mmCIF file of C-alpha atoms in Angstrom:
data_model
loop_
_atom_site.group_PDB
_atom_site.id
_atom_site.type_symbol
_atom_site.label_atom_id
_atom_site.label_comp_id
_atom_site.label_asym_id
_atom_site.label_seq_id
_atom_site.Cartn_x
_atom_site.Cartn_y
_atom_site.Cartn_z
ATOM 1 C CA MET A 1 61.011 89.001 77.726
ATOM 2 C CA GLY A 2 60.182 91.298 80.623
ATOM 3 C CA VAL A 3 63.343 90.234 82.472
ATOM 4 C CA LEU A 4 65.511 90.813 79.419
ATOM 5 C CA ARG A 5 64.073 94.295 78.979
ATOM 6 C CA ILE A 6 64.816 95.141 82.581
ATOM 7 C CA LEU A 7 68.376 93.831 82.264
ATOM 8 C CA GLY A 8 68.882 95.749 79.048
ATOM 9 C CA PHE A 9 67.560 98.945 80.585
ATOM 10 C CA ALA A 10 69.851 98.462 83.593
ATOM 11 C CA MET A 11 72.858 97.956 81.307
ATOM 12 C CA ILE A 12 72.027 101.135 79.398
ATOM 13 C CA VAL A 13 71.734 103.096 82.646
ATOM 14 C CA CYS A 14 75.085 101.726 83.855
ATOM 15 C CA LEU A 15 76.757 102.610 80.560
ATOM 16 C CA VAL A 16 75.353 106.145 80.691
ATOM 17 C CA ILE A 17 76.560 106.609 84.262
ATOM 18 C CA ALA A 18 79.981 105.180 83.382
ATOM 19 C CA GLY A 19 80.176 107.458 80.352
ATOM 20 C CA LEU A 20 79.342 110.545 82.378
ATOM 21 C CA ASP A 21 81.863 109.552 85.039
ATOM 22 C CA TYR A 22 84.512 108.930 82.386
ATOM 23 C CA PHE A 23 83.777 112.352 80.906
ATOM 24 C CA GLN A 24 84.119 114.028 84.313
ATOM 25 C CA GLN A 25 87.389 112.235 85.068
ATOM 26 C CA GLY A 26 88.692 113.071 81.611
ATOM 27 C CA LYS A 27 88.106 116.779 82.258
ATOM 28 C CA LYS A 28 90.251 116.494 85.387
ATOM 29 C CA HIS A 29 93.047 114.994 83.274
ATOM 30 C CA ASP A 30 92.833 117.548 80.429
ATOM 31 C CA GLY A 31 90.947 115.108 78.212
ATOM 32 C CA SER A 32 93.865 112.690 77.944
ATOM 33 C CA LEU A 33 92.482 109.878 80.128
ATOM 34 C CA SER A 34 92.826 106.395 78.674
ATOM 35 C CA VAL A 35 90.588 103.444 79.512
ATOM 36 C CA SER A 36 93.279 101.895 81.726
ATOM 37 C CA GLY A 37 93.793 105.262 83.382
ATOM 38 C CA TYR A 38 90.054 105.475 84.040
ATOM 39 C CA VAL A 39 90.151 102.046 85.680
ATOM 40 C CA ASP A 40 92.997 103.301 87.885
ATOM 41 C CA THR A 41 90.912 106.296 88.964
ATOM 42 C CA ILE A 42 88.129 103.917 90.015
ATOM 43 C CA LYS A 43 90.600 101.984 92.158
ATOM 44 C CA GLN A 44 92.006 105.185 93.662
ATOM 45 C CA ARG A 45 88.578 106.563 94.521
ATOM 46 C CA PHE A 46 87.514 103.270 96.044
ATOM 47 C CA ALA A 47 90.690 103.170 98.166
ATOM 48 C CA GLN A 48 90.128 106.788 99.222
ATOM 49 C CA GLN A 49 86.558 106.065 100.297
ATOM 50 C CA GLN A 50 87.729 102.981 102.159
ATOM 51 C CA GLY A 51 90.381 105.048 103.950
ATOM 52 C CA GLU A 52 87.811 107.677 104.896
ATOM 53 C CA ARG A 53 85.488 105.013 106.311
ATOM 54 C CA GLU A 54 88.330 103.538 108.350
ATOM 55 C CA ALA A 55 89.346 106.987 109.625
ATOM 56 C CA LYS A 56 85.763 107.674 110.707
ATOM 57 C CA ALA A 57 85.627 104.320 112.491
ATOM 58 C CA VAL A 58 88.888 105.100 114.318
ATOM 59 C CA GLU A 59 87.564 108.516 115.345
ATOM 60 C CA ARG A 60 84.303 106.988 116.614
ATOM 61 C CA ASP A 61 86.305 104.495 118.662
ATOM 62 C CA ARG A 62 88.481 107.296 120.083
ATOM 63 C CA GLN A 63 85.420 109.361 120.966
ATOM 64 C CA ASN A 64 83.814 106.380 122.709
ATOM 65 C CA ARG A 65 86.975 105.801 124.765
ATOM 66 C CA TRP A 66 87.120 109.515 125.623
ATOM 67 C CA ASN A 67 83.488 109.450 126.770
ATOM 68 C CA ALA A 68 84.215 106.388 128.925
ATOM 69 C CA GLY A 69 86.783 108.416 130.892
ATOM 70 C CA ALA A 70 90.345 107.738 132.013
ATOM 71 C CA LYS A 71 89.668 105.955 135.303
ATOM 72 C CA PRO A 72 90.275 102.494 133.726
ATOM 73 C CA TYR A 73 93.856 103.624 133.029
ATOM 74 C CA LEU A 74 94.686 104.037 136.726
ATOM 75 C CA PRO A 75 97.183 101.334 137.735
ATOM 76 C CA ALA A 76 96.368 98.230 139.712
ATOM 77 C CA ALA A 77 97.640 98.113 143.272
ATOM 78 C CA ALA A 78 101.292 97.055 143.253
ATOM 79 C CA GLN A 79 102.795 94.735 145.837
ATOM 80 C CA GLY A 80 102.400 96.264 149.282
ATOM 81 C CA TRP A 81 99.748 98.737 148.108
ATOM 82 C CA ASP A 82 95.968 98.684 148.610
ATOM 83 C CA ARG A 83 93.455 100.450 146.376
ATOM 84 C CA TYR A 84 90.153 102.005 147.455
ATOM 85 C CA GLU A 85 87.172 103.640 145.798
ATOM 86 C CA LEU A 86 86.487 107.167 146.994
ATOM 87 C CA THR A 87 82.937 106.100 147.822
ATOM 88 C CA ASP A 88 84.336 103.713 150.467
ATOM 89 C CA LEU A 89 83.887 106.331 153.180
ATOM 90 C CA ASP A 90 84.434 103.879 156.040
ATOM 91 C CA SER A 91 88.062 103.165 155.091
ATOM 92 C CA ALA A 92 90.750 105.146 156.912
ATOM 93 C CA PRO A 93 92.799 106.027 153.774
ATOM 94 C CA VAL A 94 89.725 107.449 152.002
ATOM 95 C CA ASP A 95 88.788 109.441 155.091
ATOM 96 C CA THR A 96 92.351 110.792 155.246
ATOM 97 C CA VAL A 97 92.220 111.874 151.601
ATOM 98 C CA LEU A 98 88.825 113.578 151.862
ATOM 99 C CA SER A 99 89.611 115.366 155.120
ATOM 100 C CA GLU A 100 93.290 116.279 154.664
ATOM 101 C CA TYR A 101 94.381 116.089 151.001
ATOM 102 C CA ASP A 102 91.878 118.534 149.470
ATOM 103 C CA PRO A 103 90.925 116.502 146.361
ATOM 104 C CA THR A 104 88.924 118.578 143.878
ATOM 105 C CA PRO A 105 87.346 117.817 140.506
ATOM 106 C CA LEU A 106 88.551 119.765 137.499
ATOM 107 C CA ILE A 107 86.602 122.953 136.879
ATOM 108 C CA SER A 108 85.868 121.751 133.351
ATOM 109 C CA SER A 109 84.226 118.576 134.702
ATOM 110 C CA VAL A 110 81.308 120.634 136.055
ATOM 111 C CA SER A 111 78.844 120.779 133.174
ATOM 112 C CA GLY A 112 76.803 123.737 134.321
ATOM 113 C CA THR A 113 75.115 125.694 137.070
ATOM 114 C CA SER A 114 72.647 122.930 137.873
ATOM 115 C CA GLU A 115 75.420 120.386 138.566
ATOM 116 C CA LEU A 116 77.285 122.949 140.654
ATOM 117 C CA ILE A 117 74.177 123.458 142.814
ATOM 118 C CA ARG A 118 73.684 119.701 143.179
ATOM 119 C CA LEU A 119 77.293 119.236 144.308
ATOM 120 C CA SER A 120 77.008 121.988 146.902
ATOM 121 C CA LYS A 121 73.868 120.373 148.346
ATOM 122 C CA ALA A 122 75.038 116.747 148.163
ATOM 123 C CA GLY A 123 77.599 117.066 150.954
ATOM 124 C CA LYS A 124 80.541 114.750 151.499
ATOM 125 C CA GLU A 125 78.910 111.703 149.896
ATOM 126 C CA GLY A 126 77.939 113.561 146.735
ATOM 127 C CA PHE A 127 81.395 115.086 146.498
ATOM 128 C CA ALA A 128 82.970 111.630 146.875
ATOM 129 C CA ARG A 129 80.731 110.231 144.117
ATOM 130 C CA LYS A 130 81.894 112.990 141.783
ATOM 131 C CA LEU A 131 85.564 112.335 142.573
ATOM 132 C CA SER A 132 85.149 108.561 142.254
ATOM 133 C CA LYS A 133 84.427 108.929 138.522
ATOM 134 C CA THR A 134 88.045 109.887 137.853
ATOM 135 C CA GLY A 135 90.187 108.854 140.830
ATOM 136 C CA LEU A 136 91.177 106.212 143.360
ATOM 137 C CA VAL A 137 92.950 106.098 146.717
ATOM 138 C CA TYR A 138 96.147 104.080 147.218
ATOM 139 C CA SER A 139 97.759 103.249 150.549
ATOM 140 C CA ASN A 140 100.907 101.480 151.676
ATOM 141 C CA GLY A 141 101.322 101.634 155.435
ATOM 142 C CA ASP A 142 101.447 105.295 156.422
ATOM 143 C CA GLU A 143 101.758 106.442 152.800
ATOM 144 C CA VAL A 144 98.425 107.488 151.261
ATOM 145 C CA ALA A 145 97.816 108.873 147.765
ATOM 146 C CA TRP A 146 94.838 110.303 145.904
ATOM 147 C CA PHE A 147 95.486 109.440 142.246
ATOM 148 C CA ASP A 148 93.232 111.077 139.652
ATOM 149 C CA ILE A 149 93.253 111.082 135.842
ATOM 150 C CA SER A 150 90.717 113.500 134.354
ATOM 151 C CA LEU A 151 89.943 114.371 130.752
ATOM 152 C CA LYS A 152 89.660 118.093 130.083
ATOM 153 C CA PRO A 153 87.637 118.808 126.933
ATOM 154 C CA LYS A 154 88.577 121.515 124.491
ATOM 155 C CA SER A 155 87.488 124.891 125.838
ATOM 156 C CA ALA A 156 84.280 126.383 124.497
ATOM 157 C CA ARG A 157 85.827 129.542 123.097
ATOM 158 C CA ASN A 158 82.740 130.865 121.324
ATOM 159 C CA SER A 159 80.608 131.757 124.338
ATOM 160 C CA LEU A 160 81.123 134.086 127.277
ATOM 161 C CA ALA A 161 80.622 131.227 129.751
ATOM 162 C CA GLY A 162 83.227 129.115 127.955
ATOM 163 C CA ILE A 163 85.741 131.968 127.797
ATOM 164 C CA ALA A 164 85.202 132.752 131.489
ATOM 165 C CA LEU A 165 85.731 129.087 132.403
ATOM 166 C CA SER A 166 88.894 128.886 130.293
ATOM 167 C CA ARG A 167 90.282 132.069 131.827
ATOM 168 C CA GLN A 168 89.490 130.866 135.347
ATOM 169 C CA GLN A 169 91.377 127.608 134.744
ATOM 170 C CA ASN A 170 94.388 129.415 133.291
ATOM 171 C CA PHE A 171 94.400 131.942 136.129
ATOM 172 C CA ALA A 172 94.320 129.178 138.747
ATOM 173 C CA ALA A 173 97.313 127.496 137.087
ATOM 174 C CA MET A 174 99.281 130.765 137.052
ATOM 175 C CA THR A 175 98.796 131.341 140.791
ATOM 176 C CA GLU A 176 100.817 128.243 141.626
ATOM 177 C CA ILE A 177 104.566 128.060 142.165
ATOM 178 C CA THR A 178 105.904 124.755 140.917
ATOM 179 C CA LYS A 179 109.151 122.902 140.403
ATOM 180 C CA GLY A 180 110.087 120.080 138.066
ATOM 181 C CA PHE A 181 109.593 116.612 139.506
ATOM 182 C CA ALA A 182 110.040 114.025 136.743
ATOM 183 C CA VAL A 183 109.562 113.228 133.061
ATOM 184 C CA ILE A 184 107.961 109.821 132.504
ATOM 185 C CA ASP A 185 107.451 108.523 128.956
ATOM 186 C CA GLY A 186 107.336 112.072 127.590
ATOM 187 C CA VAL A 187 104.979 113.464 130.267
ATOM 188 C CA ALA A 188 106.343 116.282 132.441
ATOM 189 C CA PHE A 189 105.323 116.161 136.103
ATOM 190 C CA MET A 190 105.499 119.238 138.304
ATOM 191 C CA GLU A 191 105.292 119.531 142.082
ATOM 192 C CA THR A 192 103.331 122.482 143.480
ATOM 193 C CA THR A 193 105.272 124.130 146.275
ATOM 194 C CA TYR A 194 102.961 127.103 146.912
ATOM 195 C CA SER A 195 99.565 128.387 145.815
ATOM 196 C CA MET A 196 98.605 132.041 146.106
ATOM 197 C CA LEU A 197 94.955 131.034 146.510
ATOM 198 C CA GLU A 198 95.644 129.182 149.750
ATOM 199 C CA SER A 199 96.916 130.104 153.206
ATOM 200 C CA ASP A 200 100.563 130.840 153.851
ATOM 201 C CA GLU A 201 100.974 127.563 155.705
ATOM 202 C CA ALA A 202 102.388 124.756 153.601
ATOM 203 C CA PRO A 203 100.047 121.739 153.352
ATOM 204 C CA ASP A 204 100.956 118.425 154.957
ATOM 205 C CA TYR A 205 100.848 116.651 151.604
ATOM 206 C CA ARG A 206 102.560 116.885 148.217
ATOM 207 C CA ARG A 207 100.814 117.820 144.962
ATOM 208 C CA ILE A 208 102.058 116.332 141.689
ATOM 209 C CA THR A 209 100.524 117.267 138.323
ATOM 210 C CA GLY A 210 101.201 116.091 134.779
ATOM 211 C CA ARG A 211 99.491 117.001 131.510
ATOM 212 C CA ILE A 212 99.243 115.498 128.045
ATOM 213 C CA GLY A 213 98.201 117.970 125.347
ATOM 214 C CA ILE A 214 96.947 121.518 125.667
ATOM 215 C CA ASP A 215 93.378 122.855 125.705
ATOM 216 C CA GLU A 216 92.100 119.306 125.163
ATOM 217 C CA GLU A 217 94.120 117.540 127.849
ATOM 218 C CA VAL A 218 94.678 114.454 129.932
ATOM 219 C CA VAL A 219 95.347 115.803 133.437
ATOM 220 C CA ILE A 220 97.132 113.483 135.892
ATOM 221 C CA ARG A 221 97.048 114.575 139.545
ATOM 222 C CA MET A 222 98.319 113.077 142.774
ATOM 223 C CA ASN A 223 98.009 114.437 146.310
ATOM 224 C CA THR A 224 100.049 112.339 148.705
ATOM 225 C CA ASN A 225 102.386 112.155 151.670
ATOM 226 C CA ALA A 226 104.495 109.488 149.964
ATOM 227 C CA SER A 227 108.209 109.586 149.196
ATOM 228 C CA ASP A 228 109.693 110.232 145.762
ATOM 229 C CA GLU A 229 110.251 106.510 145.245
ATOM 230 C CA ALA A 230 106.631 105.634 146.054
ATOM 231 C CA ILE A 231 105.273 108.427 143.849
ATOM 232 C CA LEU A 232 107.424 107.324 140.918
ATOM 233 C CA GLU A 233 106.333 103.721 141.435
ATOM 234 C CA LEU A 234 102.684 104.722 140.996
ATOM 235 C CA LEU A 235 103.288 107.136 138.118
ATOM 236 C CA GLN A 236 105.442 104.691 136.170
ATOM 237 C CA ALA A 237 102.679 102.065 136.264
ATOM 238 C CA VAL A 238 100.410 104.133 133.972
ATOM 239 C CA ASP A 239 100.094 103.458 130.227
ATOM 240 C CA TYR A 240 100.722 106.975 128.918
ATOM 241 C CA ALA A 241 100.677 105.922 125.266
ATOM 242 C CA ALA A 242 97.088 104.706 125.704
ATOM 243 C CA LEU A 243 96.122 107.956 127.444
ATOM 244 C CA ASN A 244 97.755 109.949 124.661
ATOM 245 C CA ALA A 245 95.640 108.074 122.103
ATOM 246 C CA LEU A 246 92.487 109.514 123.706
ATOM 247 C CA LEU A 247 93.319 112.986 122.347
ATOM 248 C CA THR A 248 92.182 114.275 118.970
ATOM 249 C CA PHE A 249 95.763 115.372 118.326
ATOM 250 C CA PRO A 250 98.076 113.050 120.306
ATOM 251 C CA SER A 251 101.397 114.425 121.521
ATOM 252 C CA PRO A 252 104.344 113.210 119.401
ATOM 253 C CA VAL A 253 106.595 112.891 122.481
ATOM 254 C CA VAL A 254 104.323 110.806 124.727
ATOM 255 C CA GLY A 255 104.785 107.060 124.439
ATOM 256 C CA ALA A 256 107.647 107.568 121.977
ATOM 257 C CA GLY A 257 110.264 105.894 124.167
ATOM 258 C CA ILE A 258 112.151 109.111 124.976
ATOM 259 C CA LEU A 259 114.450 108.443 127.921
ATOM 260 C CA ILE A 260 115.848 111.247 130.077
ATOM 261 C CA PRO A 261 118.485 110.582 132.764
ATOM 262 C CA GLN A 262 117.116 110.741 136.288
ATOM 263 C CA ASP A 263 119.438 113.583 137.290
ATOM 264 C CA ARG A 264 118.109 115.796 134.461
ATOM 265 C CA GLN A 265 114.394 115.012 134.653
ATOM 266 C CA ALA A 266 113.501 117.878 137.002
ATOM 267 C CA GLU A 267 115.254 120.397 134.732
ATOM 268 C CA VAL A 268 113.609 119.062 131.566
ATOM 269 C CA ALA A 269 110.194 118.958 133.256
ATOM 270 C CA GLN A 270 110.608 122.640 134.131
ATOM 271 C CA LYS A 271 111.414 123.479 130.500
ATOM 272 C CA MET A 272 108.341 121.602 129.290
ATOM 273 C CA ASP A 273 106.143 123.365 131.831
ATOM 274 C CA ASP A 274 107.542 126.744 130.749
ATOM 275 C CA LEU A 275 106.563 125.883 127.166
ATOM 276 C CA TYR A 276 103.039 125.010 128.311
ATOM 277 C CA SER A 277 102.776 128.354 130.135
ATOM 278 C CA GLU A 278 103.925 130.235 127.032
ATOM 279 C CA MET A 279 101.239 128.553 124.918
ATOM 280 C CA ILE A 280 98.601 129.406 127.533
ATOM 281 C CA LEU A 281 99.664 133.060 127.282
ATOM 282 C CA VAL A 282 99.119 132.870 123.521
ATOM 283 C CA GLN A 283 95.581 131.638 124.174
ATOM 284 C CA GLU A 284 95.005 134.415 126.713
ATOM 285 C CA LYS A 285 96.057 137.062 124.186
ATOM 286 C CA MET A 286 93.493 135.642 121.784
ATOM 287 C CA THR A 287 90.895 135.854 124.563
ATOM 288 C CA ASP A 288 91.699 139.547 125.051
ATOM 289 C CA GLU A 289 91.198 140.195 121.331
ATOM 290 C CA LYS A 290 87.844 138.426 121.399
ATOM 291 C CA LEU A 291 86.634 140.395 124.406
ATOM 292 C CA GLU A 292 87.645 143.647 122.693
ATOM 293 C CA ASN A 293 85.659 142.761 119.558
ATOM 294 C CA LEU A 294 82.456 141.257 120.955
ATOM 295 C CA ASN A 295 79.334 141.237 118.827
ATOM 296 C CA PHE A 296 76.618 141.566 121.452
ATOM 297 C CA ALA A 297 73.853 140.180 119.236
ATOM 298 C CA ALA A 298 75.900 137.001 118.715
ATOM 299 C CA VAL A 299 76.677 136.856 122.438
ATOM 300 C CA MET A 300 72.959 136.921 123.291
ATOM 301 C CA VAL A 301 72.125 134.230 120.722
ATOM 302 C CA ASN A 302 74.930 131.975 121.986
ATOM 303 C CA ALA A 303 73.877 132.495 125.609
ATOM 304 C CA MET A 304 70.398 131.228 124.749
ATOM 305 C CA THR A 305 71.536 128.282 122.612
ATOM 306 C CA ALA A 306 74.514 127.023 124.666
ATOM 307 C CA SER A 307 73.651 124.005 126.825
ATOM 308 C CA GLY A 308 76.398 124.363 129.453
ATOM 309 C CA TYR A 309 79.813 125.705 130.365
ATOM 310 C CA ASN A 310 81.517 123.487 127.768
ATOM 311 C CA SER A 311 79.103 124.208 124.926
ATOM 312 C CA ASP A 312 79.909 126.565 122.060
ATOM 313 C CA GLY A 313 77.297 128.853 120.576
ATOM 314 C CA ILE A 314 76.100 128.826 116.982
ATOM 315 C CA MET A 315 77.395 132.293 116.043
ATOM 316 C CA ASP A 316 80.869 133.830 116.080
ATOM 317 C CA ILE A 317 80.853 136.108 119.115
ATOM 318 C CA THR A 318 83.211 138.547 117.354
ATOM 319 C CA GLY A 319 81.168 138.762 114.167
ATOM 320 C CA GLY A 320 84.084 137.386 112.155
ATOM 321 C CA LYS A 321 86.593 139.983 113.369
ATOM 322 C CA VAL A 322 88.819 137.543 115.293
ATOM 323 C CA PHE A 323 89.690 134.132 113.869
ATOM 324 C CA GLU A 324 90.850 131.397 116.232
ATOM 325 C CA ASN A 325 91.724 127.816 115.322
ATOM 326 C CA GLN A 326 92.206 125.802 118.498
ATOM 327 C CA ASP A 327 93.487 122.825 116.503
ATOM 328 C CA VAL A 328 96.501 124.883 115.409
ATOM 329 C CA LEU A 329 97.371 125.546 119.060
ATOM 330 C CA GLN A 330 97.273 121.838 119.894
ATOM 331 C CA ILE A 331 99.281 120.742 116.853
ATOM 332 C CA GLY A 332 101.823 123.538 117.332
ATOM 333 C CA TYR A 333 102.263 122.672 121.002
ATOM 334 C CA GLY A 334 103.001 119.046 120.170
ATOM 335 C CA ARG A 335 105.600 119.996 117.574
ATOM 336 C CA ALA A 336 107.199 122.507 119.937
ATOM 337 C CA GLN A 337 107.473 119.802 122.608
ATOM 338 C CA LYS A 338 109.200 117.503 120.143
ATOM 339 C CA LEU A 339 111.677 120.198 119.095
ATOM 340 C CA LEU A 340 112.367 121.087 122.730
ATOM 341 C CA LEU A 341 113.185 117.512 123.752
ATOM 342 C CA GLU A 342 115.262 116.854 120.633
ATOM 343 C CA SER A 343 117.245 120.058 121.197
ATOM 344 C CA ASP A 344 117.733 119.246 124.866
ATOM 345 C CA GLN A 345 119.007 115.761 124.065
ATOM 346 C CA ARG A 346 121.444 117.138 121.471
ATOM 347 C CA GLN A 347 122.786 119.691 123.953
ATOM 348 C CA ALA A 348 123.152 117.037 126.647
ATOM 349 C CA ALA A 349 125.023 114.739 124.248
ATOM 350 C CA LEU A 350 127.258 117.627 123.149
ATOM 351 C CA ALA A 351 128.025 118.512 126.770
ATOM 352 C CA ASP A 352 128.978 114.896 127.493
ATOM 353 C CA ASP A 353 131.216 114.749 124.413
ATOM 354 C CA THR A 354 132.859 118.057 125.353
ATOM 355 C CA ALA A 355 133.531 116.862 128.888
ATOM 356 C CA GLN A 356 135.047 113.624 127.628
ATOM 357 C CA GLY A 357 137.052 115.453 124.958
ATOM 358 C CA SER A 358 138.460 118.019 127.380
ATOM 359 C CA GLY A 359 139.667 115.236 129.634
ATOM 360 C CA PHE A 360 141.322 113.447 126.717
ATOM 361 C CA PHE A 361 143.111 116.579 125.461
ATOM 362 C CA LYS A 362 144.293 117.443 128.966
ATOM 363 C CA ARG A 363 145.876 114.028 129.303
ATOM 364 C CA LEU A 364 147.382 114.322 125.810
ATOM 365 C CA LYS A 365 148.765 117.795 126.537
ATOM 366 C CA ASP A 366 150.557 116.551 129.620
ATOM 367 C CA LYS A 367 152.375 113.970 127.494
ATOM 368 C CA LEU A 368 153.454 116.236 124.606
ATOM 369 C CA PRO A 369 156.946 117.922 124.769
ATOM 370 C CA ALA A 370 155.514 121.081 123.229
ATOM 371 C CA PHE A 371 153.319 121.591 126.299
ATOM 372 C CA GLY A 372 155.529 120.122 128.997
ATOM 373 C CA ILE A 373 158.473 117.911 129.753
ATOM 374 C CA PRO A 374 157.785 114.282 128.894
ATOM 375 C CA GLY A 375 157.159 112.269 132.001
ATOM 376 C CA VAL A 376 157.503 115.335 134.243
ATOM 377 C CA THR A 377 154.553 117.146 135.815
ATOM 378 C CA GLY A 378 153.934 119.457 138.729
ATOM 379 C CA ALA A 379 156.804 120.040 141.135
ATOM 380 C CA SER A 380 159.207 117.848 139.168
ATOM 381 C CA ALA A 381 158.679 120.060 136.114
ATOM 382 C CA ASP A 382 159.575 123.138 138.157
ATOM 383 C CA SER A 383 162.744 121.495 139.413
ATOM 384 C CA ALA A 384 163.749 120.518 135.868
ATOM 385 C CA ALA A 385 163.412 124.064 134.501
ATOM 386 C CA PRO A 386 166.691 125.904 133.573
ATOM 387 C CA LYS A 387 168.265 127.738 136.524
ATOM 388 C CA LYS A 388 169.191 131.410 136.351
ATOM 389 C CA SER A 389 172.929 132.238 136.545
ATOM 390 C CA SER A 390 174.088 133.511 139.928
ATOM 391 C CA GLN A 391 177.240 135.082 138.485
ATOM 392 C CA PRO A 392 177.477 138.921 138.754
ATOM 393 C CA VAL A 393 176.963 141.084 135.676
ATOM 394 C CA ARG A 394 179.762 143.586 135.039
ATOM 395 C CA VAL A 395 179.307 146.561 132.692
ATOM 396 C CA HIS A 396 182.288 148.392 131.145
ATOM 397 C CA LYS A 397 182.066 151.705 129.318
ATOM 398 C CA GLY A 398 185.090 152.849 127.313
ATOM 399 C CA GLY A 399 185.906 156.131 125.636
ATOM 400 C CA LEU A 400 184.909 154.868 122.155
ATOM 401 C CA GLY A 401 181.204 155.184 122.844
ATOM 402 C CA THR A 402 180.623 151.458 123.366
ATOM 403 C CA SER A 403 179.160 149.670 126.319
ATOM 404 C CA CYS A 404 179.825 146.067 127.124
ATOM 405 C CA ALA A 405 178.287 143.624 129.569
ATOM 406 C CA GLN A 406 179.840 140.367 130.668
ATOM 407 C CA VAL A 407 177.837 137.450 132.031
ATOM 408 C CA GLY A 408 180.210 134.736 133.108
ATOM 409 C CA SER A 409 182.547 134.073 130.185
ATOM 410 C CA ILE A 410 180.216 135.699 127.597
ATOM 411 C CA LYS A 411 180.753 139.341 126.679
ATOM 412 C CA ARG A 412 178.247 141.442 124.687
ATOM 413 C CA CYS A 413 178.906 145.011 123.403
ATOM 414 C CA ALA A 414 176.687 147.572 121.739
ATOM 415 C CA ALA A 415 177.702 150.685 119.806
ATOM 416 C CA ALA A 416 176.532 154.057 121.111
ATOM 417 C CA GLY A 417 173.383 155.483 119.566
ATOM 418 C CA GLN A 418 171.797 152.082 118.945
#
């Protein structure tokens, strides 16, 4: 009997819960929810919860891959190439890179003042250990390349340290003069030709940089003395779709199979870099507004609670006066990239069609009698044109007020006053 009572009580509880849930769902449907409709709502809510659980699992997996870093995505050594760890200080290619190619970690990869002090005291070995977390050295005969893929986290825009770090990174990028190099699988690569922060002498190596995303970015860098062909061989061996999937908001143009002719890649890369620079200026304007509306109490609280350069504080440093959504910047940048490439491809296709069409109409025009003599072009057309008469023109004026002119055997007269 005790078991039956427990089962009965459980059934009553379930019925009460179901009744309350049915009542709540009925209110959402203006009281017109049928039993079958209620069953459908149960299925829909279960599917929604299942979708949310799957989305959370996907996000956890993405975050774990982000935390693991991008070094595993560096390509294996192709035929003729050798690959070295930056901690292999006894190898000649690594020594060349460390002494001549000026490899540097991203500013955002330094977590705070304590790590910066450790790096400055660690010397060459400590510096190489830091670089080895994100990069490798490749060599093929006399050609040597430092190849690095670093993950730049979203800027901490709610603390003075984070804003200063973000502004320093943007300023460093704006001091460089670059030119388009290539577009590979939707990623624009630029070659730095001059940096205002360095000496006037051009370095003995080339600097290639590509980026996926904005603010939260995958930054691909290569310092090398290699030729264009060798650089492209290394860059084309990277899985950019997999790198793109590391971002919270992946770029819609990366890994999408967009192909750009080789002769136009430098031009398109320049356009994409110009777009990136414009979006950075938007972020800088927002920084100016924040600095003009600082709430100093919030700044002090955030300074005490932030754990590093890339850590946001717990209070809005503007006291709610300036609203910034960094996600909007990232999503908008991706959409703008997509529109830019689609527009560029349409214009290129239109230019090709126009060039082909103009050639067709020129050939057609040469064959039409209305525009020329059939089968006659150039000098032959000039020789076939009607010849002017060489006969003299005689004019007679009589006393009746008429004037006549005779050309050959044809005589024309006009009355006076006309």
